[in-house]
XYZ file of C-alpha atoms in Angstrom:
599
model
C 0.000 0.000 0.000
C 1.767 3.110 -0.666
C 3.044 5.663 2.725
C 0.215 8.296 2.008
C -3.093 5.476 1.536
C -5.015 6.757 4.723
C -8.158 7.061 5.604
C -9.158 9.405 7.896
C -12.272 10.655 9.451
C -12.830 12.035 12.944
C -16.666 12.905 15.053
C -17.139 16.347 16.778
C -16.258 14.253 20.125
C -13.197 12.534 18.910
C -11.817 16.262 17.480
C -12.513 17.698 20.572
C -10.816 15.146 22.589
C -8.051 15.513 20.219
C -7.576 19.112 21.164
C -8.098 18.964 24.301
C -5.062 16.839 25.129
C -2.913 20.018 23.503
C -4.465 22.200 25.439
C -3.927 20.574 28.454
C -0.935 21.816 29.770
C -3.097 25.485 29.788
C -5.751 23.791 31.837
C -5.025 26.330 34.702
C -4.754 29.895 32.241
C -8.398 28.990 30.296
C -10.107 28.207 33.892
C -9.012 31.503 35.023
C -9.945 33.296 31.701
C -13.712 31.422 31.817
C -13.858 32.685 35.593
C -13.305 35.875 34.564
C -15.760 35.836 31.729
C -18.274 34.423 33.754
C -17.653 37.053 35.989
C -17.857 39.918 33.395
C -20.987 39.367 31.947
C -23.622 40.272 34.131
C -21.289 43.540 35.440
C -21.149 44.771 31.602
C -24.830 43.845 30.694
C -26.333 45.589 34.174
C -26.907 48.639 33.153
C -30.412 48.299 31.309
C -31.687 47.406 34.802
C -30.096 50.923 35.959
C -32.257 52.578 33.076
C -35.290 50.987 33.841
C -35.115 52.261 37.863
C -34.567 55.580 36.845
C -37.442 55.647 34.419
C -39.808 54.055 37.185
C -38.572 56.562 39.651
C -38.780 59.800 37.120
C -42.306 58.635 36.190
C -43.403 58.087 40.051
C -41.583 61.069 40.642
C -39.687 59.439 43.550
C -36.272 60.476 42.415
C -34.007 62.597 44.020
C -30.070 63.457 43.237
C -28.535 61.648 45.667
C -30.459 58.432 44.410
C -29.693 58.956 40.567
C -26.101 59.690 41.588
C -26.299 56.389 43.130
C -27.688 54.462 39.957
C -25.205 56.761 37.783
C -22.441 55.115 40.229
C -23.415 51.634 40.174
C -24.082 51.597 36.207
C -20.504 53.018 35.566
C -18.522 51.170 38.246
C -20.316 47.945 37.049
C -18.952 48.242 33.922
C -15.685 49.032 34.201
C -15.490 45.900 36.704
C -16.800 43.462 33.890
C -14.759 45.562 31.504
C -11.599 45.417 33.651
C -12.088 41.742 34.087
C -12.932 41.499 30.524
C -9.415 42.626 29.595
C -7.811 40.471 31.764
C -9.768 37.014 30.245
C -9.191 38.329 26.807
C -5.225 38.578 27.504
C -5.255 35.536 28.756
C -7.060 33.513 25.674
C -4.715 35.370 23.936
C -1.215 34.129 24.985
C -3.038 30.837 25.444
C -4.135 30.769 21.674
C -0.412 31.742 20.329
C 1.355 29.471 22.405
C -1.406 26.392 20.996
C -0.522 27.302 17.828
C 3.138 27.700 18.312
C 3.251 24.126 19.781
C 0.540 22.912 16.930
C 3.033 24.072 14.174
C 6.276 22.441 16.268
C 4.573 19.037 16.663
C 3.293 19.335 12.599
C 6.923 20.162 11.884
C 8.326 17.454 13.682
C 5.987 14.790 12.404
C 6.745 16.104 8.718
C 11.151 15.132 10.077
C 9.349 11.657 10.934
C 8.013 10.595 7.744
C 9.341 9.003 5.455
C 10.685 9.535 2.160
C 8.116 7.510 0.106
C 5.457 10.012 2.066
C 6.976 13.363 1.126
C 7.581 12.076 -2.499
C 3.574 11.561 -2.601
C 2.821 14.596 -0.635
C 2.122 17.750 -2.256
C 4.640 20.662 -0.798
C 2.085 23.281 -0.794
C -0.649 21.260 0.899
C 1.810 20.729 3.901
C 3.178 24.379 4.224
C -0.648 25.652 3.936
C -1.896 22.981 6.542
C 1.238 24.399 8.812
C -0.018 27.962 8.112
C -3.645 29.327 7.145
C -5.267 26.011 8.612
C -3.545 26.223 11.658
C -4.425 30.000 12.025
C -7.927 28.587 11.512
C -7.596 25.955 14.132
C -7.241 28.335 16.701
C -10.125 30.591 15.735
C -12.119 27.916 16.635
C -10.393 26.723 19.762
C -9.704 29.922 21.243
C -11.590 32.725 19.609
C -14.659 30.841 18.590
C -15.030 28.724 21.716
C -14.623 31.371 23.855
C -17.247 33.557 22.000
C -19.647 30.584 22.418
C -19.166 30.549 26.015
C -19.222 34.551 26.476
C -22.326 34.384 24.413
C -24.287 31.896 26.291
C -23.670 33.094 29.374
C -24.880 35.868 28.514
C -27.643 34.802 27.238
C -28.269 32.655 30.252
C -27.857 35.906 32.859
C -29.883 38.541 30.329
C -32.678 35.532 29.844
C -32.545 35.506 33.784
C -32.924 39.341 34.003
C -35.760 39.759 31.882
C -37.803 36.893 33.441
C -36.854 38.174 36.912
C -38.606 41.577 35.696
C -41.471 39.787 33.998
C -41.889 36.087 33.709
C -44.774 36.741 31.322
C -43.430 38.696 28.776
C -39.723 37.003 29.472
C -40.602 34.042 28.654
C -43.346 35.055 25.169
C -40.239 36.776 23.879
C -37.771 34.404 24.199
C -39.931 31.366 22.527
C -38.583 32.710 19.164
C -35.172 31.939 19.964
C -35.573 28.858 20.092
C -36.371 28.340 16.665
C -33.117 30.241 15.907
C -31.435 27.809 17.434
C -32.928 24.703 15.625
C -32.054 26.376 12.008
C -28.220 26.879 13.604
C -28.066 23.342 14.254
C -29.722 22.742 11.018
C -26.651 24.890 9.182
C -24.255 23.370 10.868
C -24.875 19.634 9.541
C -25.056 21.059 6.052
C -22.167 23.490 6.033
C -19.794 20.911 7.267
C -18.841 18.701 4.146
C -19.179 22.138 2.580
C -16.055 23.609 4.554
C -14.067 20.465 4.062
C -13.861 21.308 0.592
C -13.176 24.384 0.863
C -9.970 23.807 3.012
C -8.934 21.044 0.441
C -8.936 23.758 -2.698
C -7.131 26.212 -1.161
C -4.571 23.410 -0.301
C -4.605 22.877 -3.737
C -4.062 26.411 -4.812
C -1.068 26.072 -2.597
C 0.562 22.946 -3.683
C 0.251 24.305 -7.388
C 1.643 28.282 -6.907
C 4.593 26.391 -4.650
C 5.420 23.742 -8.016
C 5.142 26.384 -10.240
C 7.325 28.893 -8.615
C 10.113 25.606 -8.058
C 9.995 25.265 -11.930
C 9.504 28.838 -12.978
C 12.682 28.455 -15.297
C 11.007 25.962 -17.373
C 7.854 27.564 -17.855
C 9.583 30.926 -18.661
C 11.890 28.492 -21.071
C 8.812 26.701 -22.923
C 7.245 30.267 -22.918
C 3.994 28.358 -21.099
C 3.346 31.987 -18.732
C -0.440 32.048 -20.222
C -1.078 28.019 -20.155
C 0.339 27.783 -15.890
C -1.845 31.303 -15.348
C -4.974 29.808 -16.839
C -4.119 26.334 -14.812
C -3.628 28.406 -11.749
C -7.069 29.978 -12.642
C -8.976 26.247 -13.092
C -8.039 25.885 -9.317
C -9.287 29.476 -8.104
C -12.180 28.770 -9.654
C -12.801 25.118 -7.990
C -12.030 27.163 -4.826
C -14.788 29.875 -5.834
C -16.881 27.505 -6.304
C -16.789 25.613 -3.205
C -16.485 29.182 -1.199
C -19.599 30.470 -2.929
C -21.450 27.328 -2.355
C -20.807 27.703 1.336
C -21.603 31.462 1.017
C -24.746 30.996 -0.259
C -26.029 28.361 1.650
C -25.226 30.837 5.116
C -26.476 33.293 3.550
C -29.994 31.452 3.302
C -30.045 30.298 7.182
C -28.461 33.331 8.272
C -31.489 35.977 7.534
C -34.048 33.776 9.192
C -32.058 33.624 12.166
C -32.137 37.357 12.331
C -35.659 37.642 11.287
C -36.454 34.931 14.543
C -33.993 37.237 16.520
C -36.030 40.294 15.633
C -39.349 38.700 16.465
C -37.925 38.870 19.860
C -37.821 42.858 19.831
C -41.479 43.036 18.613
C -43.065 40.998 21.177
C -41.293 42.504 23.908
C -42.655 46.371 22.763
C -46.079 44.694 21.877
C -46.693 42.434 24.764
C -45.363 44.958 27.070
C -46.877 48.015 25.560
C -50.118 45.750 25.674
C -49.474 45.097 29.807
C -48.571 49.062 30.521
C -52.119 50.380 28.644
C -53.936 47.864 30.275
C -52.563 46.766 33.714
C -49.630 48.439 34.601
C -48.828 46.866 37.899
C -47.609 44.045 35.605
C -45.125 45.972 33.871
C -44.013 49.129 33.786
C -42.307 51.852 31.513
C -39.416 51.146 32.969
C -38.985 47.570 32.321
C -40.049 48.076 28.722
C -37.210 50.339 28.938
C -34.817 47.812 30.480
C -36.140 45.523 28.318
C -35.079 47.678 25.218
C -31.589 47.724 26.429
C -32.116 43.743 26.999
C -33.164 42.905 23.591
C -30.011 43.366 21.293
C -28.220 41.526 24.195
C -30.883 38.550 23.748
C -30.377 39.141 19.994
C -26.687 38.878 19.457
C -25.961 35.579 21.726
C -27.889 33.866 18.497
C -26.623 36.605 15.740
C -23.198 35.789 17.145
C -23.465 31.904 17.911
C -24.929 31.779 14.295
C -21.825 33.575 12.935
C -19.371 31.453 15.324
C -20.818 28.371 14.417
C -19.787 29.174 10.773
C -16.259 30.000 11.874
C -16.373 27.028 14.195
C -16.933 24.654 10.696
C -14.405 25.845 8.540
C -11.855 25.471 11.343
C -13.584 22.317 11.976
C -12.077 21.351 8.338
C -8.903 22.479 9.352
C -8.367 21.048 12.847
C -9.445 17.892 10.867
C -6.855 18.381 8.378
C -4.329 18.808 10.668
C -5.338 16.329 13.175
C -4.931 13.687 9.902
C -1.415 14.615 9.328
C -0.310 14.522 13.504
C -2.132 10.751 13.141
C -0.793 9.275 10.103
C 1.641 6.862 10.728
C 5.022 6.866 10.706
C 5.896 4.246 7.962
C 10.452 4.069 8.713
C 10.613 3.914 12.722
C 12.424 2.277 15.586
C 11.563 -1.170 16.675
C 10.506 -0.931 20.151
C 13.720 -2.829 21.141
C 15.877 -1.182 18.784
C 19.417 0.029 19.792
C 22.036 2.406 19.002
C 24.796 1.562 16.608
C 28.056 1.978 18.288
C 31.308 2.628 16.149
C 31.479 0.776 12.909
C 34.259 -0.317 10.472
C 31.947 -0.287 7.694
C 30.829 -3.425 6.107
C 27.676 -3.043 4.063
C 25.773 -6.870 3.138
C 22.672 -7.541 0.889
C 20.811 -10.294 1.111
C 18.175 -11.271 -0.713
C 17.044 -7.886 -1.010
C 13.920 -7.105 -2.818
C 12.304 -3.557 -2.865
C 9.135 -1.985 -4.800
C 7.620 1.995 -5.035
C 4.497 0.644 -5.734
C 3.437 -3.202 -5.031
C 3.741 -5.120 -7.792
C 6.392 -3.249 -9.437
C 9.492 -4.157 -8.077
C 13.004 -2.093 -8.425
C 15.196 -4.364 -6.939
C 14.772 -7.883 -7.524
C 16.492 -10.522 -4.970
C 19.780 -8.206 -4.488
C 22.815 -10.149 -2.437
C 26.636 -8.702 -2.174
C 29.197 -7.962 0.270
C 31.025 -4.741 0.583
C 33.893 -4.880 2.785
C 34.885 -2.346 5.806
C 37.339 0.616 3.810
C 36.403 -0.540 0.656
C 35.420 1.847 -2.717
C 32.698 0.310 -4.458
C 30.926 1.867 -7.621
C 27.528 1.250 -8.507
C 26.410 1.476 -12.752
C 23.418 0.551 -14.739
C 20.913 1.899 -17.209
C 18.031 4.169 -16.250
C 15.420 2.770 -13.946
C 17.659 -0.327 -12.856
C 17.365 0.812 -8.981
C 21.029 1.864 -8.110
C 19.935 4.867 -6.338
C 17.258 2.646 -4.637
C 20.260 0.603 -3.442
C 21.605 3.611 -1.568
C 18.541 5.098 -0.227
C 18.131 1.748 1.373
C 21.126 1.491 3.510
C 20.316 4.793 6.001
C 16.817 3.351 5.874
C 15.191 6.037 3.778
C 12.987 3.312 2.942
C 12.560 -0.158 3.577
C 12.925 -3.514 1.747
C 10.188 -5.606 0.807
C 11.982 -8.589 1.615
C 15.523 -9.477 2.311
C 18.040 -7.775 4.737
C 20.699 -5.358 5.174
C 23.389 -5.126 7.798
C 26.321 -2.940 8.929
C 28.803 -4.690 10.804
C 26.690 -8.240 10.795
C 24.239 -5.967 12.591
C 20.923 -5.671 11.297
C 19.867 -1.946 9.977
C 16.253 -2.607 11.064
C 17.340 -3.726 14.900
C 18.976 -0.422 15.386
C 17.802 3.329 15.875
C 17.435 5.716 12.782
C 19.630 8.311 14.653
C 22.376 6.125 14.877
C 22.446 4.552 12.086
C 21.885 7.619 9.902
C 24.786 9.316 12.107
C 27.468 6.947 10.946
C 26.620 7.422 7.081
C 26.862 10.433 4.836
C 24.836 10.456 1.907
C 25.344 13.325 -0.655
C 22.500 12.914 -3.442
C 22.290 14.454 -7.260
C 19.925 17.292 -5.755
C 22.759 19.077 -3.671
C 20.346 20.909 -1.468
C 21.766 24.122 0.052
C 19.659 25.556 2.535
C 19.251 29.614 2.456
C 21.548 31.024 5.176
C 25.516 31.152 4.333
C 28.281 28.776 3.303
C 29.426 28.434 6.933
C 25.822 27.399 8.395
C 25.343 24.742 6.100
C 28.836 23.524 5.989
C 28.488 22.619 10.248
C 25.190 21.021 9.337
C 27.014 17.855 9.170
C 28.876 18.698 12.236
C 27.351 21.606 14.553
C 30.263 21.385 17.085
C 32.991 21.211 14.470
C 36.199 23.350 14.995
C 36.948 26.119 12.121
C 40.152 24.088 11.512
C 37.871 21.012 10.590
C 35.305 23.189 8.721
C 38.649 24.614 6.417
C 39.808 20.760 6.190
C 37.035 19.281 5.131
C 36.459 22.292 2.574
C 39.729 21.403 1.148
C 39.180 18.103 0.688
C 36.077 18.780 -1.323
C 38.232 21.175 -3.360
C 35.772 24.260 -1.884
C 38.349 26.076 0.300
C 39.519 27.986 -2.648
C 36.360 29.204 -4.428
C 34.904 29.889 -1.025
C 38.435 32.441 -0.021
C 37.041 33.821 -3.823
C 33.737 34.856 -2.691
C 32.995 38.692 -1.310
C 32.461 37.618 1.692
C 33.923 34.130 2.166
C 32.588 31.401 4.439
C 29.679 34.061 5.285
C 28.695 34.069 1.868
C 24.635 34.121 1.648
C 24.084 31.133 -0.877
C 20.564 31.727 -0.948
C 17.618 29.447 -1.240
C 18.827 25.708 -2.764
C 22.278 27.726 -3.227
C 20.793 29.914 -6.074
C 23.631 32.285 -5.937
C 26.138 29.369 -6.497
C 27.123 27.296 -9.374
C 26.383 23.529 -9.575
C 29.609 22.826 -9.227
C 30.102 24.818 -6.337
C 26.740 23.795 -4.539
C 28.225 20.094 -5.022
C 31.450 20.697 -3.748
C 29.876 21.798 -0.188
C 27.621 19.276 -0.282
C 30.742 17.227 -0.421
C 32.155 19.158 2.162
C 29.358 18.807 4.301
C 29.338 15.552 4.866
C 33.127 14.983 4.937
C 33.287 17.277 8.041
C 31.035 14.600 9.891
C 33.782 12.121 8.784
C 31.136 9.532 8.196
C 32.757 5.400 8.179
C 29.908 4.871 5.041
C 29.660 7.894 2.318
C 26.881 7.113 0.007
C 27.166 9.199 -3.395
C 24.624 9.175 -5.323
C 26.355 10.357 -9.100
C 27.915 13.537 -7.245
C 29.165 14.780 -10.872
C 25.595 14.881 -12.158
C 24.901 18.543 -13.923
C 27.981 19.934 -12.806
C 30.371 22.114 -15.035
C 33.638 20.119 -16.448
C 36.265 21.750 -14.188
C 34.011 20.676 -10.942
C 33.669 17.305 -12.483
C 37.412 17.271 -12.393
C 37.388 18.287 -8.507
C 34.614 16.248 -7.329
C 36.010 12.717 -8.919
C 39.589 13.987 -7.138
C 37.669 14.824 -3.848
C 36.332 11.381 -3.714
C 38.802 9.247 -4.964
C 41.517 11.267 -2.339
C 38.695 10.533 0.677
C 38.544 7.240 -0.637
C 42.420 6.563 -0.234
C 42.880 8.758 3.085
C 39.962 7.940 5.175
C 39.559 3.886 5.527
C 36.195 4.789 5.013
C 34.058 2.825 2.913
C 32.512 4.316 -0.533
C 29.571 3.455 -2.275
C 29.107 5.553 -5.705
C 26.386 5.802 -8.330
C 28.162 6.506 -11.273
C 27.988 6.324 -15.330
C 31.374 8.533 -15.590
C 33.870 6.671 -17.566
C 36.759 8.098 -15.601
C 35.308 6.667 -11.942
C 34.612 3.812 -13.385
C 38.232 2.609 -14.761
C 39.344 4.189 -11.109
C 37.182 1.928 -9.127
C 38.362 -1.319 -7.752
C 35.183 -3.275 -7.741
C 31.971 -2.070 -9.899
C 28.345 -3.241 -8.710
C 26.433 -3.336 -12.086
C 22.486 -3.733 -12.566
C 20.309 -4.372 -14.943
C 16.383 -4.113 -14.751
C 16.998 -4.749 -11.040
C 19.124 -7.533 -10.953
C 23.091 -7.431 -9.725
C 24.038 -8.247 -13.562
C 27.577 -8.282 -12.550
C 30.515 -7.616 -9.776
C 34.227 -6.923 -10.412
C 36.674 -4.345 -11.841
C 36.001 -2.371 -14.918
C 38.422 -4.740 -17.275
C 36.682 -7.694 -15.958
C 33.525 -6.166 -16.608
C 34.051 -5.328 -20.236
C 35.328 -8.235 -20.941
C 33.024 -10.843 -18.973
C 29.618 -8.792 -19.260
C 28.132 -8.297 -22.437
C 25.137 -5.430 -20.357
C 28.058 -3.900 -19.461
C 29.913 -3.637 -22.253
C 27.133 -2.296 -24.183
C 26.802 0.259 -21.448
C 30.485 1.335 -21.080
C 30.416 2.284 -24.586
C 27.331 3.916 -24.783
C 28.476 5.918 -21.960
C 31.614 6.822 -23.818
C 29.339 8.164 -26.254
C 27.268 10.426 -23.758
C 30.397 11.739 -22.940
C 32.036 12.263 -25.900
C 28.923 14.267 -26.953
C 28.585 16.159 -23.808
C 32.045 17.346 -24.488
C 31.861 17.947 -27.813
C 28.999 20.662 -26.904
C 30.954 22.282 -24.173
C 33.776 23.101 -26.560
């Protein structure tokens, strides 16, 4: 089954739960910030009361100055209490929400170091950065901001509902009826604007896996003049994300209306039923609670305005604390074995056996593999396109894993031991020579944080780097920009070299190190390796089709369609291996050809 073939699909309980456990260690900070809200509300929403005693008192003509000065008082010192303490709660939600997100986008991050190769070559790049980004901005609107709206609201709610029936359980209770009904069409939305979301959040990862691909291989569209074609491709997925977004749109805009009309309704009984009272009875109610009640009803009314618009908010971060939660819970497909342990020091002896190894089942790459490779000893690897000797090498560090078959270091198992270890005794320096943006010097100690400048200038100079580097404006502080864009291939290769000499690895993997590099680097990166070769007792594995590594090698691996075709030095190969032979010259060829262009 391939790494990324995983279902997912989490309830409203289950998602909660989820989130919960992150927010845990904050436990103490939200329980203070809901005190506080709790005890804001009714301090802020007090003051209609104060309006309606006043009105009373002015109509029975019972108030004096010292009595309004006392309501004046009250109203104002109320409110800046439940405002004070308002401030406080929202400070706290606050530096709660950024440090959930913060830890959110540090456990994302670290799950994307887990996984495996095989699941980043199926992943979309985009899809990951936007699910690190806008969804988990989203995420905590809804845990933080739209949660705590929800409770501020309903409490509310609960304490202005309590106010007006305390005033007047008759006309309390007619005019909050229609809320009710509010509340049913909210749930109502809610079960339909769900899926709705979902898709939302899945275009605009899409929008975001395509602009980051496109802006990777901007020089060949600019090359195959194909500006017009990638903008009207980029347009085909703004529209699917239109689409969804005005789907969603529409459908709150439907439900939303006749939640304000039901939240209205509220307003007109209360002036109705208690204009009605006042003309005909007014010991049942009086001017001044329809004046309290006034100030009451656009607190009754936004609780469900609000919930209504939070609920929406609450679903398309419901699609993104989904998203996100399916990433944190896929599993990891390359980990240690429960009783795995760490590789001590190594001499370096690399065995196949019986190794078999597919991408995709059914289709296998490497096809019942078995050699030895001595401790110290220089090995290259050759074959056609597509006859897995890059495979071979991504399979010793564990980058993936075989099929079938085993590989050991030492007469040790690779699978018995931890990744860390075993990855930290092996330096593997691919075709891609990733640089990443920061200068020469930072990525140069990658290998080696600790390293002393005197082994950061050695191992430069045994990559042949020390002297372009001395070259540059500013040296080892050079800014080599993202993937080394201000370097040459060459150059980028050389400290990728470099790089992993300075962690003086026992096993360097090379995966054709010369590949897309100008001739005069060529020239330095076949010395580099053949001088490590001789000088460290290391051993050396190298991919290779150049004609001059391959005469220099003492022992030559060679595959065809995913078979070990052949083993032995490059005269032995000619002459005892007909693949080969066809190969070797065709490679001469290549070469010939290449350098016939260059000149």
């Amino acid at each position: 089954m391939a790494d990324n073939d995983f279902h997912y699909e989490l309830s409203d309980r289950e998602l909660a739960a989820r989130i919960w456990v992150r927010l845990r260690p904050y436990r103490r900070r939200i329980g203070w910030a809901l005190t506080l809200l709790v005890f804001a509300v009714p301090f802020v929403n007090f003051h209609p009361l104060v309006w309606g005693f006043v009105a009373d008192a002015l109509v029975d003509q019972t108030l004096t100055s010292d009595v309004l000065v006392m309501w004046l008082s009250i109203m104002l010192g109320s409110y800046l209490i439940g405002i004070a303490a308002g401030a406080v709660q929202s400070y706290l939600l606050e530096k709660t929400g950024q440090a959930f997100v913060r830890d959110i986008r540090a456990e994302l991050f670290s799950k994307f170091q887990e996984q495996s190769l095989a699941y980043h070559r199926d992943c979309r790049t985009g899809e990951l950065v936007t699910r690190i980004t806008s969804d988990v901005d989203a995420m905590e609107q809804s845990v933080l901001q739209g949660l705590t709206a929800l409770v501020e609201e309903f409490v509310t709610f609960i304490v202005v509902a309590g106010m007006v029936l305390w005033i007047s359980p008759i006309v309390g209770a007619v005019s909050i009826m229609p809320l009710a009904f509010a509340f049913i069409f909210i749930r109502k939305y809610n079960r339909r604007v769900k899926s709705l979301y979902a898709g939302v959040r899945k275009k605009l990862g899409n929008i975001g896996s395509f602009v980051q691909d496109r802006l990777a291989g901007i020089l060949v569209t600019q090359s195959f003049g194909r500006r017009d074609h990638e903008t009207e491709k980029f347009r085909e997925n703004a529209d699917h994300f239109y689409d969804s977004s005005v789907k969603a749109s529409r459908l709150r805009n439907t439900y939303f209306p006749i939640v304000s009309v039901f939240g209205f309704l509220n307003n007109v009984i209360m002036l109705g039923l208690g204009a009605w009272l006042i003309m005909n009875d007014s010991s049942l109610f009086s001017l001044g609670a329809l004046l309290a009640y006034r100030g009451f009803w656009w607190r009754l009314q936004s609780p469900i305005r609000t919930i209504a618009q939070t609920s929406d908010i609450l679903q398309r971060a419901r699609a993104a604390a989904t998203r996100i939660m399916e990433l944190l819970d896929k599993p990891v497909s390359i980990k240690n074995k429960p009783d795995a342990r760490s590789l001590g020091s190594v001499n370096g002896a690399i065995d196949f056996n019986e190794v078999s190894f597919s991408y995709l089942q059914g289709k296998p790459i490497l096809k019942q593999v078995s050699f030895s490779i001595k401790a110290g000893e220089f090995v290259a690897v050759a074959g056609g396109s597509g006859s897995g000797k890059s495979t071979l090498l991504n399979l010793i560090p564990r980058f993936y894993d075989v099929d079938s078959g085993s590989i050991t270091i030492d007469g040790t198992q690779i699978k018995m031991v931890t990744l860390d270890s075993l990855r930290k005794k092996i330096g593997y320096v691919g075709q891609d020579h990733y640089l990443f943006d920061g200068t020469i010097w930072e990525n140069l100690i990658y290998g080696d944080p600790a390293a002393a400048e005197e082994e950061i200038f050695s191992a430069a100079k045994k990559a042949n780097a020390h002297d372009f580097i001395l070259s540059l404006q500013n040296g080892y502080e050079t800014q080599v920009g993202q993937n080394g864009v201000k370097l040459s291939g060459g150059q980028r290769q050389r400290l990728s070299l470099a790089r992993a000499f300075l962690a003086m690895p026992r096993i360097l993997l090379l995966d054709e190190p010369t590949a897309s590099v100008e001739p005069e680097s060529e020239f330095l990166i076949h010395e580099a390796v053949l001088k490590r070769s001789r000088e460290s007792g290391g051993t050396t594995v190298l991919v290779t089709h150049r004609i001059d590594l391959l005469r220099q090698a003492p022992r030559i691996l060679f595959f065809d369609q995913g078979r070990l075709a052949a083993d032995g030095a490059h005269h032995d190969l000619v002459d005892g291996c007909s693949a080969y032979a066809e190969a070797y010259l065709r490679w001469e060829v290549e070469e010939a050809n290449q350098i016939s262009v260059l000149r």
